[in-house]
PDB file of C-alpha atoms in Angstrom:
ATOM      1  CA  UNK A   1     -23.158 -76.212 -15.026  1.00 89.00           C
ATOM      2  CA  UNK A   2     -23.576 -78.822 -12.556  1.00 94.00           C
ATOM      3  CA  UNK A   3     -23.642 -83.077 -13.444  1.00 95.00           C
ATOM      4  CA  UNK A   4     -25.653 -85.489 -12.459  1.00 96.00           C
ATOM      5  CA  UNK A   5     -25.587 -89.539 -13.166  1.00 95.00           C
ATOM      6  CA  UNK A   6     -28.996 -91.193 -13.130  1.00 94.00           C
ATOM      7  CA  UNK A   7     -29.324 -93.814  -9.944  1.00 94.00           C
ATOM      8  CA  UNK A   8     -26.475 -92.920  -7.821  1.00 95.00           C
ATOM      9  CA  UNK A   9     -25.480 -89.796  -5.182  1.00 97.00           C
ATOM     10  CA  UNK A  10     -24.009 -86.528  -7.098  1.00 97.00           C
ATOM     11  CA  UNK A  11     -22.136 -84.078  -5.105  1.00 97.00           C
ATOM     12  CA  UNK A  12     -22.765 -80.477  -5.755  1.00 96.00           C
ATOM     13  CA  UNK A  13     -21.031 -77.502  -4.625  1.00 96.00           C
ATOM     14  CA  UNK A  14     -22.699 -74.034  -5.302  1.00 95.00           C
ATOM     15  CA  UNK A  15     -22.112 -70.501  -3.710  1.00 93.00           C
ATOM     16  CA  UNK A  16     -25.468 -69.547  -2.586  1.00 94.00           C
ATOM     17  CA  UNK A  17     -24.372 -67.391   0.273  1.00 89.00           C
ATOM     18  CA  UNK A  18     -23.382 -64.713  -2.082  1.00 88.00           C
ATOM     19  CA  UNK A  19     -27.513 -64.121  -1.792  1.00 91.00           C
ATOM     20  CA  UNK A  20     -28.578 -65.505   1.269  1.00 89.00           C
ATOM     21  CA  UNK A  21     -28.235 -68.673   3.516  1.00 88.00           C
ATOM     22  CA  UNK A  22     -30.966 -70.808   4.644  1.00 93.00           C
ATOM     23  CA  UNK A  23     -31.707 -73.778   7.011  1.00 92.00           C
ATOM     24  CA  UNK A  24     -32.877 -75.522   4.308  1.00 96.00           C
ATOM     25  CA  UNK A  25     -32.287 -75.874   0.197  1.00 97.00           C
ATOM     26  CA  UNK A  26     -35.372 -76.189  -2.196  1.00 97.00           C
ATOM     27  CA  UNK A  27     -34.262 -77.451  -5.712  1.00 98.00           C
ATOM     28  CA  UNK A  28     -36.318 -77.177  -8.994  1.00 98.00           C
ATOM     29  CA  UNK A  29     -35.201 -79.038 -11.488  1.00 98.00           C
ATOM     30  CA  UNK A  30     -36.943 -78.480 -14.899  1.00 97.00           C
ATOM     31  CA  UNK A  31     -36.199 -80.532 -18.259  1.00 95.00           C
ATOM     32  CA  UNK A  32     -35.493 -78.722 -21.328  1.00 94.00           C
ATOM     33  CA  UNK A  33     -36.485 -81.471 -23.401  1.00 91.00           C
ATOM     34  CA  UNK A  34     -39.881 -82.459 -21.562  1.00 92.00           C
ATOM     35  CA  UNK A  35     -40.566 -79.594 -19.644  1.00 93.00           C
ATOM     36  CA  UNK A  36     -41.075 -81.944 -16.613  1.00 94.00           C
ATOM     37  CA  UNK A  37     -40.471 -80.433 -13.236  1.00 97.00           C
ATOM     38  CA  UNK A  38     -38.874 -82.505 -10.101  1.00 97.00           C
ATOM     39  CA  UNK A  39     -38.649 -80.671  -6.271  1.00 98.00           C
ATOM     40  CA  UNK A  40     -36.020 -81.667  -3.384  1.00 97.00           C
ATOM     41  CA  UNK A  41     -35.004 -80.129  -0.219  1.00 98.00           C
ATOM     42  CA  UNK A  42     -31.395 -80.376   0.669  1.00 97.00           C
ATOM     43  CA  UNK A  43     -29.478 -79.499   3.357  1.00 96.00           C
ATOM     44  CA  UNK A  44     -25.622 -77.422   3.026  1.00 95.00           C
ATOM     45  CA  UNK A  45     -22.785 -79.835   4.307  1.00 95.00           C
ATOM     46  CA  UNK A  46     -19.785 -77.832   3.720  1.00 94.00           C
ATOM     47  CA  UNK A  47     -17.476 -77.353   6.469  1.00 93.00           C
ATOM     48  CA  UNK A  48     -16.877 -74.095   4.780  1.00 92.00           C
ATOM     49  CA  UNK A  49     -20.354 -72.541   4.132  1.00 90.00           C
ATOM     50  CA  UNK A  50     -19.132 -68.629   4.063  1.00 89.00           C
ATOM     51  CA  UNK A  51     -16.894 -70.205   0.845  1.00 93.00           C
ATOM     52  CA  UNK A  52     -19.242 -72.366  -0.702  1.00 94.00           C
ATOM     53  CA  UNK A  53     -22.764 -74.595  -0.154  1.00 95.00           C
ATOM     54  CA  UNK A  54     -21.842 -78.655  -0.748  1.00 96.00           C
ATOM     55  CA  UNK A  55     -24.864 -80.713  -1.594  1.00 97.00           C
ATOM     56  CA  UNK A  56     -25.058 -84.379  -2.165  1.00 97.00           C
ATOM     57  CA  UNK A  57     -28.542 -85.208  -4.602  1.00 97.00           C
ATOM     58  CA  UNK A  58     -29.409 -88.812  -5.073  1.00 97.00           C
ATOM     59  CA  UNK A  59     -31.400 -89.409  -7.953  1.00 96.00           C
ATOM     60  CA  UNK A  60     -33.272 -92.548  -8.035  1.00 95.00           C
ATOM     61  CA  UNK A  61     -36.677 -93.895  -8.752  1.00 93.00           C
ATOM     62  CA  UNK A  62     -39.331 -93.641  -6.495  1.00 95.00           C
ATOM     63  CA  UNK A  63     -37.044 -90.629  -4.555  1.00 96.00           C
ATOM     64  CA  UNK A  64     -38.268 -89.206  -1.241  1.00 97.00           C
ATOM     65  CA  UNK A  65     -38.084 -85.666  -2.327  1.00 97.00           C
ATOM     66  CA  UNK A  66     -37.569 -84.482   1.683  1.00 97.00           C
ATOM     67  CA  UNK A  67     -34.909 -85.906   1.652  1.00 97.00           C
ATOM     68  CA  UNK A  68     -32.091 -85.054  -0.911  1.00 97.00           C
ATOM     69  CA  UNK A  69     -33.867 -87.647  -3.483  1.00 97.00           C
ATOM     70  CA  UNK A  70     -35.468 -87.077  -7.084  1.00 97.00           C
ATOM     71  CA  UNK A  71     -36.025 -88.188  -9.890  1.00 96.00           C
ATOM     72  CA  UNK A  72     -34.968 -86.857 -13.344  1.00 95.00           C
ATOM     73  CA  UNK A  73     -36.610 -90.008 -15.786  1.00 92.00           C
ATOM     74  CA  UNK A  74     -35.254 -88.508 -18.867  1.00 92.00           C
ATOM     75  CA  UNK A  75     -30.962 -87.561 -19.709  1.00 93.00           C
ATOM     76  CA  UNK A  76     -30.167 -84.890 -21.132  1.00 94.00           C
ATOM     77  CA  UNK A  77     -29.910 -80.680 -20.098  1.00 96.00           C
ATOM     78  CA  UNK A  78     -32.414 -79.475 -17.297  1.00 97.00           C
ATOM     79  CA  UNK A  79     -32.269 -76.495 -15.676  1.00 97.00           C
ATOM     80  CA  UNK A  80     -32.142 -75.654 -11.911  1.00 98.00           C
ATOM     81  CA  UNK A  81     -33.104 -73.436  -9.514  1.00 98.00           C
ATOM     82  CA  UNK A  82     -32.088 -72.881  -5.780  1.00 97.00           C
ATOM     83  CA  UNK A  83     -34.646 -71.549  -3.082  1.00 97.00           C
ATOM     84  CA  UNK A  84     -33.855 -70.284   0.763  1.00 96.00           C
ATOM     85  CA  UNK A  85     -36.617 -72.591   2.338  1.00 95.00           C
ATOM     86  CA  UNK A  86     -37.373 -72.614   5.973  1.00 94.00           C
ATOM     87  CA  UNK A  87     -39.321 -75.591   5.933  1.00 95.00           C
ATOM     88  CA  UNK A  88     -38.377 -79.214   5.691  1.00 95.00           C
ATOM     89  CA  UNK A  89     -41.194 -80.009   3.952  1.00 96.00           C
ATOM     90  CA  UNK A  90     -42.644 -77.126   1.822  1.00 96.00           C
ATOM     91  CA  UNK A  91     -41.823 -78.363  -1.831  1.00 97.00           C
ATOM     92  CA  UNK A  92     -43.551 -75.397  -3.353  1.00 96.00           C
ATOM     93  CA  UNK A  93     -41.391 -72.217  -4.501  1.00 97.00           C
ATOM     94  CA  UNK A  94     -44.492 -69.678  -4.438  1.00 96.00           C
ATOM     95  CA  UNK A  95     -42.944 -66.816  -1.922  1.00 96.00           C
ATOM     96  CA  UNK A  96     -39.018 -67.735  -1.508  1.00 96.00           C
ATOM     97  CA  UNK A  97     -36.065 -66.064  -2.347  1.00 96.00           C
ATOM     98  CA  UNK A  98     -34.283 -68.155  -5.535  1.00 96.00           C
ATOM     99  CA  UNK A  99     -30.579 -68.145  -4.701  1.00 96.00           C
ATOM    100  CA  UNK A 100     -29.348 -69.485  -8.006  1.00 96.00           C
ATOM    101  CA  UNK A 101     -30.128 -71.100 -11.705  1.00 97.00           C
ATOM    102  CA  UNK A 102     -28.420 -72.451 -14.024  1.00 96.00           C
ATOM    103  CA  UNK A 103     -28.068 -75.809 -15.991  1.00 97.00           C
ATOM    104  CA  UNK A 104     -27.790 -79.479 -15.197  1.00 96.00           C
ATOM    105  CA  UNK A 105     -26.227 -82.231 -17.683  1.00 96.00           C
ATOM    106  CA  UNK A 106     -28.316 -85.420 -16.775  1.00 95.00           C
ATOM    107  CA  UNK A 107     -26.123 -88.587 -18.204  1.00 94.00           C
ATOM    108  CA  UNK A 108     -27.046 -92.336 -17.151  1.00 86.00           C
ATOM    109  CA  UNK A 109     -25.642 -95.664 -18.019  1.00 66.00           C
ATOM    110  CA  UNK A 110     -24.574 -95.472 -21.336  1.00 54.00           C
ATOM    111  CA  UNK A 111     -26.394 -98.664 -23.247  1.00 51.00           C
ATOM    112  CA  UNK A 112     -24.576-100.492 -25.908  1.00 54.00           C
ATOM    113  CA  UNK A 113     -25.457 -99.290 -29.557  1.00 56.00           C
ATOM    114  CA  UNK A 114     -25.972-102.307 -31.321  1.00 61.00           C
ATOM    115  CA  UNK A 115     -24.257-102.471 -35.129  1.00 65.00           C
ATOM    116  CA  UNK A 116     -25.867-104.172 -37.820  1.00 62.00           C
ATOM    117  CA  UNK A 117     -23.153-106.500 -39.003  1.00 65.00           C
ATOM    118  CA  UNK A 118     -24.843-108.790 -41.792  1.00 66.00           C
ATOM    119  CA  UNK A 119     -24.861-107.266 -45.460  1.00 67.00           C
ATOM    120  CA  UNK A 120     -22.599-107.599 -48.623  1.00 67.00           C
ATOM    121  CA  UNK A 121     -19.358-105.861 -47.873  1.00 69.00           C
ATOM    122  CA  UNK A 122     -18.743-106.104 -51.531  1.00 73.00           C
ATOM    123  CA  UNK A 123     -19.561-102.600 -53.567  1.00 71.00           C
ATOM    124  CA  UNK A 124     -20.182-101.918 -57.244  1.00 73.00           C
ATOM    125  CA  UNK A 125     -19.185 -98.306 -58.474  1.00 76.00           C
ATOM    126  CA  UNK A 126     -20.857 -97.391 -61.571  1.00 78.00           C
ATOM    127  CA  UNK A 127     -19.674 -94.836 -64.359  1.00 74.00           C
ATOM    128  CA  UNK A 128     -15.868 -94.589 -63.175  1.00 59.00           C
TER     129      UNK A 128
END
């Protein structure tokens, strides 16, 4: 499972060369909750690539999806999916080789609850 926090860069590290390499990462993200489904292309900068495939994802409002940027509008679990893309600017899966899925844990800002403090603090228990 992979994180990522709503409106700042995540850095991801996946093993994708276990199935292939590729000049270029396409990344599906779908929600679970919504069923919503978000595109980026990413490029691999690990200095280690044979070991593992470092990523670094902003997500952001109004992202530009060619360029490591997306946006997931609603927290909670998605799921992902990792294509070998040749292009740096197809967005559309249809004919390349998935490397990888599995699940992403969207959290944001958490927002303060707000507690209802007023009320009579003072209770009656009947039939004791």
């Amino acid at each position: 499972m992979i994180n990522i926090e709503r409106n700042s860069a995540n850095e991801i590290a996946l093993t994708l060369t276990e199935k292939g390499t590729a000049a270029y990462y396409l990344f599906k993200f779908q929600s679970d909750n919504t069923e919503a489904v978000e595109y980026c292309i990413a490029t691999d900068s690990s200095l280690y690539p044979e070991r593992f495939n470092k990523f670094t994802i902003t997500e952001q409002t109004s992202p530009n999806n060619l360029n490591a940027e997306v946006e997931l509008p609603t927290e909670g679990q998605w799921r992902y999916f990792v294509y070998a893309n040749s292009s740096a600017t197809n967005l559309d899966p249809t004919g390349l080789t998935e490397l990888e899925s599995g699940i992403v844990k969207v959290t944001g800002i958490t927002t303060p609850v707000t507690t209802y403090s007023g009320g009579n603090s003072n209770y009656v228990v009947y039939g004791s």
